[in-house]
XYZ file of C-alpha atoms in Angstrom:
572
model
C 24.072 92.243 245.033
C 21.930 92.688 248.133
C 18.308 91.603 247.981
C 14.990 92.389 249.587
C 14.130 89.661 252.089
C 10.510 88.543 251.873
C 9.714 86.129 254.681
C 6.550 84.105 254.079
C 3.866 84.190 256.748
C 1.429 81.319 256.115
C -1.783 81.029 258.136
C -0.758 79.485 261.465
C -4.023 77.557 261.763
C -3.337 75.970 258.355
C 0.214 75.052 259.395
C -0.925 73.628 262.743
C -3.582 71.508 260.992
C -0.974 70.113 258.575
C 1.389 69.345 261.467
C -1.404 67.418 263.189
C -2.857 65.603 260.182
C 0.482 64.714 258.544
C 2.282 64.085 261.842
C 5.097 66.213 260.429
C 7.441 68.944 261.691
C 6.441 72.595 261.528
C 9.060 73.726 258.985
C 7.970 71.079 256.478
C 4.337 72.106 256.916
C 5.208 75.801 256.569
C 6.945 74.961 253.283
C 3.892 73.040 252.079
C 1.588 75.947 252.907
C 3.970 78.398 251.222
C 3.679 76.298 248.056
C -0.104 76.345 248.034
C -0.711 73.002 249.741
C -3.031 74.172 252.500
C -5.187 71.110 253.192
C -4.411 67.495 253.924
C -5.728 66.209 250.584
C -3.647 68.515 248.395
C -0.597 68.082 250.654
C -0.731 64.295 250.373
C -1.161 64.530 246.612
C 1.810 66.921 246.485
C 4.021 64.618 248.544
C 2.992 61.451 246.662
C 2.336 62.269 242.974
C 0.547 59.527 241.020
C 0.378 58.862 237.276
C -3.321 58.100 237.739
C -3.867 61.810 238.385
C -2.659 62.784 234.884
C -5.426 64.178 232.703
C -6.525 62.425 229.485
C -4.258 63.307 226.529
C -7.241 64.311 224.409
C -7.687 67.472 226.477
C -4.682 69.005 224.740
C -5.808 71.061 221.722
C -5.611 69.198 218.396
C -3.821 66.175 219.891
C -6.659 63.855 218.843
C -6.369 65.130 215.250
C -2.638 64.383 215.349
C -3.329 60.838 216.592
C -5.735 60.149 213.719
C -3.301 61.518 211.117
C -0.458 59.441 212.522
C -2.502 56.246 212.395
C -3.370 57.075 208.789
C 0.355 57.403 208.092
C 0.957 54.051 209.814
C -1.637 52.316 207.657
C -0.231 53.868 204.476
C 3.381 53.198 205.552
C 4.239 56.866 205.041
C 7.674 58.147 205.993
C 7.613 60.408 209.067
C 10.436 62.640 210.254
C 10.596 64.236 213.680
C 12.206 67.647 213.110
C 13.477 68.462 216.588
C 15.561 71.060 218.360
C 19.123 71.056 219.664
C 18.378 71.602 223.375
C 17.524 68.911 225.926
C 13.752 69.383 225.578
C 13.976 69.102 221.794
C 16.344 66.130 221.952
C 14.350 64.172 224.531
C 11.006 64.816 222.823
C 12.541 63.605 219.558
C 13.861 60.480 221.298
C 10.495 59.782 222.949
C 8.732 59.878 219.587
C 11.194 57.923 217.446
C 11.649 55.225 220.105
C 7.977 54.634 220.885
C 6.573 55.084 217.385
C 9.371 53.023 215.859
C 8.630 50.186 218.275
C 4.900 50.457 217.513
C 5.184 50.117 213.744
C 5.679 53.589 212.269
C 8.298 54.356 209.615
C 9.953 57.152 211.540
C 13.320 58.896 211.667
C 14.675 62.173 213.019
C 16.363 65.377 211.943
C 18.007 67.822 214.348
C 19.001 71.183 212.838
C 22.513 72.543 213.091
C 22.528 75.572 215.400
C 25.322 77.317 213.504
C 24.385 76.601 209.889
C 20.589 76.240 209.976
C 19.461 78.036 213.119
C 16.512 77.362 215.383
C 13.260 75.808 214.256
C 11.716 75.165 210.871
C 14.055 77.312 208.823
C 13.962 77.081 205.035
C 17.511 75.714 204.916
C 16.911 73.174 207.664
C 13.716 71.899 206.050
C 15.394 71.666 202.627
C 18.204 69.568 204.099
C 15.693 67.415 205.973
C 13.664 66.736 202.819
C 16.786 66.010 200.775
C 17.866 63.449 203.354
C 14.577 61.737 204.257
C 11.892 62.560 201.601
C 9.129 62.540 204.245
C 5.390 62.433 203.702
C 4.778 63.878 207.169
C 6.890 66.019 209.519
C 6.437 66.316 213.270
C 7.959 69.614 214.388
C 9.025 68.951 217.982
C 9.800 71.958 220.201
C 9.492 74.347 217.265
C 7.079 75.417 214.535
C 4.687 77.709 216.417
C 5.821 80.743 214.410
C 6.791 79.020 211.135
C 3.988 80.365 208.952
C 5.881 80.573 205.646
C 7.769 77.285 205.902
C 4.655 75.327 206.894
C 2.754 76.954 204.021
C 5.543 75.942 201.641
C 5.479 72.348 202.919
C 1.729 72.219 202.423
C 2.186 73.216 198.774
C 4.663 70.329 198.464
C 1.986 67.941 199.831
C 3.941 67.385 203.066
C 1.736 67.503 206.148
C 3.091 69.008 209.365
C 2.136 68.274 212.959
C 3.488 70.962 215.299
C 4.185 69.658 218.808
C 5.398 72.690 220.719
C 4.920 74.829 223.826
C 6.406 78.125 222.643
C 4.364 81.253 222.052
C 2.250 81.078 218.879
C 2.492 83.980 216.441
C -0.491 85.999 215.251
C -1.710 84.992 212.751
C -0.736 81.416 213.634
C 0.723 78.876 211.223
C -1.676 76.398 209.635
C -0.205 72.895 209.944
C -2.333 69.766 209.805
C -2.436 69.861 213.627
C -1.082 72.579 215.918
C -0.598 70.716 219.200
C 0.274 73.592 221.483
C -1.464 73.859 224.882
C -1.332 77.652 224.886
C -3.666 78.184 221.929
C -7.014 77.494 223.591
C -6.561 76.200 227.130
C -7.545 78.629 229.869
C -4.939 80.496 231.896
C -4.092 78.404 234.941
C -4.585 75.065 233.203
C -1.857 72.654 234.292
C -1.482 71.497 230.690
C -0.333 74.957 229.539
C 2.936 74.456 231.419
C 3.994 71.226 229.706
C 7.296 71.331 227.842
C 7.627 69.478 224.552
C 8.958 66.315 226.216
C 5.763 66.299 228.283
C 3.677 66.887 225.148
C 5.501 64.060 223.362
C 4.646 61.749 226.261
C 1.012 62.861 226.026
C 0.997 62.222 222.273
C 2.402 58.721 222.763
C -0.190 58.149 225.491
C -2.867 59.190 222.996
C -1.470 56.863 220.331
C -1.315 53.903 222.708
C -4.826 54.607 224.001
C -6.207 54.727 220.446
C -4.294 51.582 219.485
C -5.681 49.670 222.445
C -9.239 50.854 221.820
C -8.978 49.670 218.205
C -7.234 46.355 218.987
C -4.059 47.260 217.145
C -1.367 44.594 217.580
C 1.399 45.410 220.076
C -0.337 48.289 221.821
C -1.931 46.451 224.746
C 1.372 45.580 226.426
C 3.306 48.710 225.471
C 4.580 50.392 228.654
C 4.858 54.151 228.190
C 6.227 54.529 231.740
C 9.649 53.513 230.397
C 9.745 56.870 228.569
C 9.457 58.888 231.761
C 13.224 59.148 232.326
C 13.412 61.242 229.151
C 10.358 63.283 230.176
C 12.077 64.178 233.457
C 15.221 65.323 231.648
C 13.276 67.577 229.274
C 10.943 68.935 231.951
C 13.672 69.876 234.419
C 16.071 71.165 231.746
C 13.469 73.454 230.186
C 12.670 75.023 233.564
C 8.904 74.789 233.195
C 6.899 75.118 236.439
C 7.181 71.889 238.441
C 3.546 72.071 239.489
C 0.475 70.086 238.513
C 1.093 67.592 235.728
C 4.746 68.590 235.439
C 5.285 67.633 239.079
C 3.847 64.180 238.453
C 5.949 63.692 235.316
C 9.134 64.954 236.982
C 8.574 62.912 240.163
C 7.860 59.654 238.339
C 10.454 60.474 235.703
C 13.199 60.860 238.309
C 12.237 57.479 239.724
C 12.576 55.977 236.241
C 15.858 57.812 235.638
C 17.320 56.329 238.808
C 16.637 52.833 237.474
C 17.106 53.506 233.761
C 18.524 50.702 231.649
C 19.538 52.964 228.755
C 23.262 52.269 228.137
C 23.924 55.859 227.041
C 22.328 57.477 230.078
C 24.049 55.007 232.409
C 27.380 55.944 230.805
C 26.615 59.658 231.137
C 25.656 59.243 234.797
C 28.970 57.474 235.423
C 30.910 60.101 233.471
C 29.377 62.792 235.691
C 30.558 60.886 238.762
C 27.050 60.629 240.183
C 27.075 57.978 242.907
C 23.850 58.479 244.827
C 20.272 59.426 244.084
C 19.655 61.504 240.967
C 17.684 64.616 241.950
C 16.776 67.789 240.042
C 20.231 69.121 240.980
C 22.079 66.293 239.198
C 19.753 66.641 236.203
C 20.035 70.423 235.964
C 23.729 70.872 236.745
C 25.419 67.648 235.625
C 23.463 65.617 233.083
C 21.704 68.314 231.065
C 24.696 70.634 230.581
C 26.491 67.728 228.908
C 23.453 66.814 226.797
C 23.167 70.468 225.766
C 26.877 70.835 225.048
C 26.743 68.924 221.758
C 24.170 71.280 220.235
C 25.930 74.343 221.611
C 29.279 73.648 219.964
C 28.786 70.939 217.352
C 25.805 68.771 216.402
C 23.051 67.774 218.816
C 22.812 64.384 217.116
C 25.559 63.144 219.460
C 23.207 63.628 222.436
C 20.330 61.939 220.619
C 22.648 59.080 219.678
C 23.662 58.724 223.334
C 20.049 58.469 224.484
C 19.311 55.898 221.776
C 22.598 53.959 222.210
C 22.023 50.208 222.163
C 25.191 49.038 223.924
C 27.613 50.047 226.661
C 30.623 50.663 224.394
C 28.909 53.213 222.164
C 27.286 54.789 225.224
C 30.660 55.274 226.937
C 32.258 56.714 223.792
C 29.412 59.182 223.299
C 29.367 60.173 226.987
C 33.108 60.838 226.884
C 32.657 63.046 223.834
C 29.827 65.005 225.446
C 31.944 65.546 228.559
C 34.744 66.972 226.392
C 32.240 69.214 224.588
C 31.032 70.464 227.972
C 34.558 71.348 229.077
C 35.051 73.291 225.854
C 31.695 75.005 226.390
C 32.708 76.074 229.907
C 35.962 77.569 228.641
C 34.255 79.558 225.850
C 31.457 80.679 228.147
C 33.925 81.907 230.774
C 35.827 83.960 228.188
C 32.693 85.623 226.755
C 31.390 86.351 230.272
C 34.687 88.062 231.105
C 34.438 90.211 227.960
C 30.859 91.232 228.738
C 31.806 92.241 232.282
C 34.746 94.232 230.937
C 32.341 96.127 228.658
C 29.896 96.761 231.500
C 32.620 98.072 233.804
C 32.794 101.262 231.729
C 29.405 101.287 229.976
C 26.771 100.234 232.538
C 24.852 102.997 234.322
C 22.540 101.464 236.975
C 20.426 104.616 237.139
C 19.555 104.780 233.441
C 20.230 101.323 232.007
C 17.097 99.252 232.473
C 18.416 96.543 230.128
C 21.762 95.091 229.113
C 22.530 94.393 225.452
C 26.054 93.256 224.640
C 27.649 91.316 221.828
C 30.307 91.008 219.199
C 30.474 89.230 215.835
C 32.196 85.928 216.317
C 30.960 85.190 219.817
C 29.800 81.575 219.902
C 26.013 81.530 219.606
C 25.894 78.168 221.350
C 26.794 79.652 224.733
C 25.304 83.157 224.635
C 22.147 81.981 226.423
C 24.179 80.756 229.404
C 26.143 84.009 229.470
C 22.888 85.993 229.356
C 21.621 84.051 232.379
C 24.814 84.757 234.332
C 24.809 88.472 233.527
C 21.083 88.754 234.318
C 21.612 87.155 237.735
C 24.596 89.353 238.596
C 23.244 92.714 237.376
C 19.506 91.930 237.615
C 18.481 93.508 234.354
C 16.710 92.045 231.303
C 19.734 90.910 229.296
C 20.529 90.077 225.675
C 23.887 88.642 224.623
C 24.596 88.479 220.877
C 27.044 86.668 218.633
C 27.462 85.047 215.244
C 27.769 86.682 211.833
C 27.525 90.483 211.380
C 24.709 90.247 208.824
C 22.440 88.136 210.983
C 23.687 88.223 214.537
C 21.717 86.075 216.919
C 20.883 87.034 220.461
C 19.650 85.173 223.501
C 17.701 87.029 226.169
C 16.796 86.446 229.825
C 14.351 88.607 231.735
C 13.543 89.545 235.323
C 10.281 89.204 237.208
C 7.638 91.586 235.920
C 9.037 92.187 232.435
C 7.558 90.274 229.487
C 10.554 89.905 227.213
C 8.658 88.430 224.284
C 6.032 91.183 224.462
C 8.753 93.830 224.608
C 10.356 92.436 221.459
C 7.113 93.009 219.570
C 7.686 96.723 220.215
C 11.233 96.430 218.838
C 10.330 94.406 215.756
C 11.408 97.097 213.262
C 15.002 96.693 214.521
C 14.976 92.889 214.238
C 15.021 90.286 211.493
C 13.318 87.629 213.646
C 12.265 87.196 217.269
C 10.330 84.821 219.486
C 10.234 83.005 222.795
C 8.640 83.377 226.230
C 8.074 86.110 228.792
C 11.290 85.167 230.604
C 13.499 83.974 227.722
C 13.644 84.898 224.056
C 15.786 84.835 220.945
C 16.436 87.437 218.269
C 18.216 87.850 214.942
C 19.413 91.281 213.815
C 22.041 93.097 211.781
C 25.121 94.245 213.648
C 24.364 97.853 212.659
C 21.067 97.693 214.566
C 22.458 96.621 217.937
C 22.586 100.109 219.424
C 19.172 101.168 218.107
C 17.697 97.917 219.407
C 19.281 98.516 222.822
C 17.857 102.048 222.955
C 14.355 100.913 221.988
C 14.350 97.974 224.411
C 15.671 100.247 227.171
C 12.836 102.691 226.486
C 10.234 99.907 226.670
C 11.763 98.631 229.910
C 11.905 102.121 231.452
C 8.170 102.492 230.821
C 7.375 99.160 232.474
C 9.884 98.868 235.334
C 10.542 101.090 238.329
C 13.440 101.153 240.788
C 11.840 98.549 243.067
C 11.575 96.084 240.154
C 15.351 96.283 239.693
C 16.162 94.944 243.161
C 15.914 91.139 243.333
C 13.794 89.706 246.091
C 14.699 86.723 248.232
C 11.733 84.558 249.150
C 12.277 82.877 252.516
C 10.038 80.160 253.927
C 10.516 80.886 257.626
C 12.717 82.253 260.369
C 14.549 79.396 262.095
C 16.973 79.000 264.950
C 20.078 76.971 264.111
C 18.868 74.247 266.474
C 15.701 73.853 264.399
C 17.777 73.000 261.331
C 18.867 69.606 262.624
C 19.534 66.518 260.518
C 16.066 65.031 261.040
C 14.225 68.193 259.972
C 16.483 68.939 256.999
C 16.134 65.297 255.892
C 12.346 65.652 255.966
C 12.491 68.552 253.495
C 13.584 66.105 250.781
C 9.965 64.890 250.642
C 9.144 68.203 248.912
C 11.230 67.228 245.868
C 11.218 67.729 242.966
C 11.613 71.457 243.515
C 12.528 73.962 240.827
C 10.689 76.477 238.664
C 7.608 77.844 240.523
C 8.429 75.499 243.415
C 11.528 77.092 244.902
C 14.057 75.289 247.010
C 13.588 75.704 250.746
C 15.228 78.936 251.920
C 15.129 80.241 255.483
C 16.409 83.131 257.579
C 18.533 82.635 260.673
C 18.813 85.776 262.777
C 21.465 87.191 265.083
C 24.421 84.853 264.538
C 28.153 85.481 264.619
C 31.294 83.804 263.329
C 32.469 80.978 265.595
C 35.837 80.602 263.832
C 37.754 82.454 261.150
C 36.522 82.152 257.576
C 38.213 79.300 255.669
C 38.758 79.823 251.947
C 38.308 76.921 249.492
C 38.489 76.151 245.769
C 41.277 76.131 243.209
C 41.368 79.937 243.277
C 40.246 80.319 246.920
C 37.024 81.818 245.604
C 34.642 79.982 247.961
C 34.313 80.384 251.738
C 33.378 78.099 254.602
C 31.955 79.756 257.703
C 31.121 78.276 261.079
C 28.363 80.398 262.617
C 26.771 80.223 266.032
C 23.722 81.677 267.729
C 25.172 80.980 271.152
C 23.581 77.556 271.501
C 24.381 75.714 268.242
C 27.206 76.003 265.693
C 26.629 75.096 262.024
C 28.684 75.023 258.826
C 27.778 77.535 256.126
C 29.239 77.473 252.604
C 29.445 80.657 250.558
C 30.077 80.015 246.870
C 31.926 82.663 244.852
C 32.512 84.786 247.947
C 35.762 86.273 246.683
C 35.586 90.056 246.585
C 32.335 90.175 248.574
C 31.992 92.123 251.818
C 32.485 89.696 254.703
C 30.118 89.584 257.675
C 31.290 90.672 261.089
C 29.750 91.206 264.493
C 26.148 90.048 264.760
C 24.408 89.364 261.450
C 21.426 87.587 259.854
C 21.819 84.963 257.155
C 19.523 83.710 254.402
C 20.368 80.097 253.601
C 19.371 76.914 251.779
C 19.578 73.958 254.186
C 20.898 70.664 252.836
C 22.540 67.429 253.964
C 26.227 67.084 253.191
C 27.772 63.617 252.927
C 31.528 63.376 253.429
C 33.312 60.041 253.875
C 30.050 58.414 254.871
C 29.220 61.049 257.505
C 26.003 63.039 257.069
C 25.706 66.549 258.471
C 23.642 69.700 257.972
C 25.207 72.260 255.673
C 23.748 75.682 254.932
C 24.326 77.425 251.592
C 24.606 81.188 252.071
C 22.329 83.238 249.804
C 22.677 86.635 251.453
C 23.555 88.267 254.765
C 22.794 91.537 256.492
C 23.770 93.155 259.794
C 21.385 92.223 262.597
C 18.985 94.960 263.570
């Protein structure tokens, strides 16, 4: 799919000032300006995040109330259960809480719901099973609970207090737990704290507990080092694709440092299983570690991933890592098959002129992988997409949106076709009867047609600058690593190179010859370009422009610049 190229044009005086004051190259300073870092102070803070710049935990709504209730539970020796979620954010936030609070004297355990049998969040069945197993006095709902009005009301009648620690959209009217610790409920738009995922909120809660413990001379709190939890915060923050700006940037930056020196036997085993040899960056987290941590909850029980994080010795860590790797291979196979079936359906059913959304599904499709399939279909067809699976009576769907379309808001207008729904503007989940799939698709398509026009349905490609091949040398591309961590809201560096041509014939790579390696030249410099999944795509010829992500490739100890092809177009 071709895209609209949008080349950034930062203020040249701002860029020149950054070049002078930072003693840095122009491309790096253009990238800083494009990411909102337009003065020397903010640029230095961006390039060197510090934990000292984190805001006090008490600024998060109701967190102080949660701290007081938890210390009351500690004094009374009440049983606490962290009721988590089966994705990486839910698993890591659960691990952060049970590790730290267990070490600091709380009677605490965990419960992760079964995706297939109990579903997401504080479901009646999940809570019943949790109570039967643990008989808690207090439940911390981690990464869920913001829409669980009935279940929380039922728990209150059973004299079980609930603390909701969550970042998902809160329903109206909201639930009434003992403390609703959700940064979206009262913080102003634009507040850095609104973007925290639940792993970040769990870290803030532990920070609040340790701060209170120190202020009240509680034994063991003075020397407790919460920085050792940051490896888990990084995993949850990067996996949940929250904006890597503000506080999230600090947590991800420092968390990656901690992850690279982690002493957790389970994570060390998982890193080795992934074959990661060098520095762990957001890429290794997002594409190697987290897919394996997610795989357990997608196909079986997420407790295997929690057990890996909490593993006390190398042997159990290796065994669990091996199992997660096998789960991930199974997940890839199932995902590939469902993706093929969806594309087969769309070959005959998709009308680009009239279909503003894609809704596809069949009973029996594995609900653990439909979210990944939805992401793939959304990227390829660039439409708000829902993929459904599970049982006919209560099929579950996972949705992914495009820029400019609030998926969660749109679902409110489709509520009469759904059993349940919730989520974010860009990702959401639904439950519905199989008989309502077509009526839901028609209603959602109508809502989308009223809110999207043709221009919204063409993806845009944001490019930082126009560069000559000679400007993308090893020294300059190396310097771009100082911008890391990059991700959501802080895109990877992407540039345009104009008027190049093929220097040699295209070389095809991969087990199915689906990837291509190009050597391009502008007449002065030749550079390697890799084109993933190029099979079946129109190949460039003559003079053409390329949009690329520059990176450093290491092969047999040799470092060289490699450009990842994002798009190409004939030169004007």
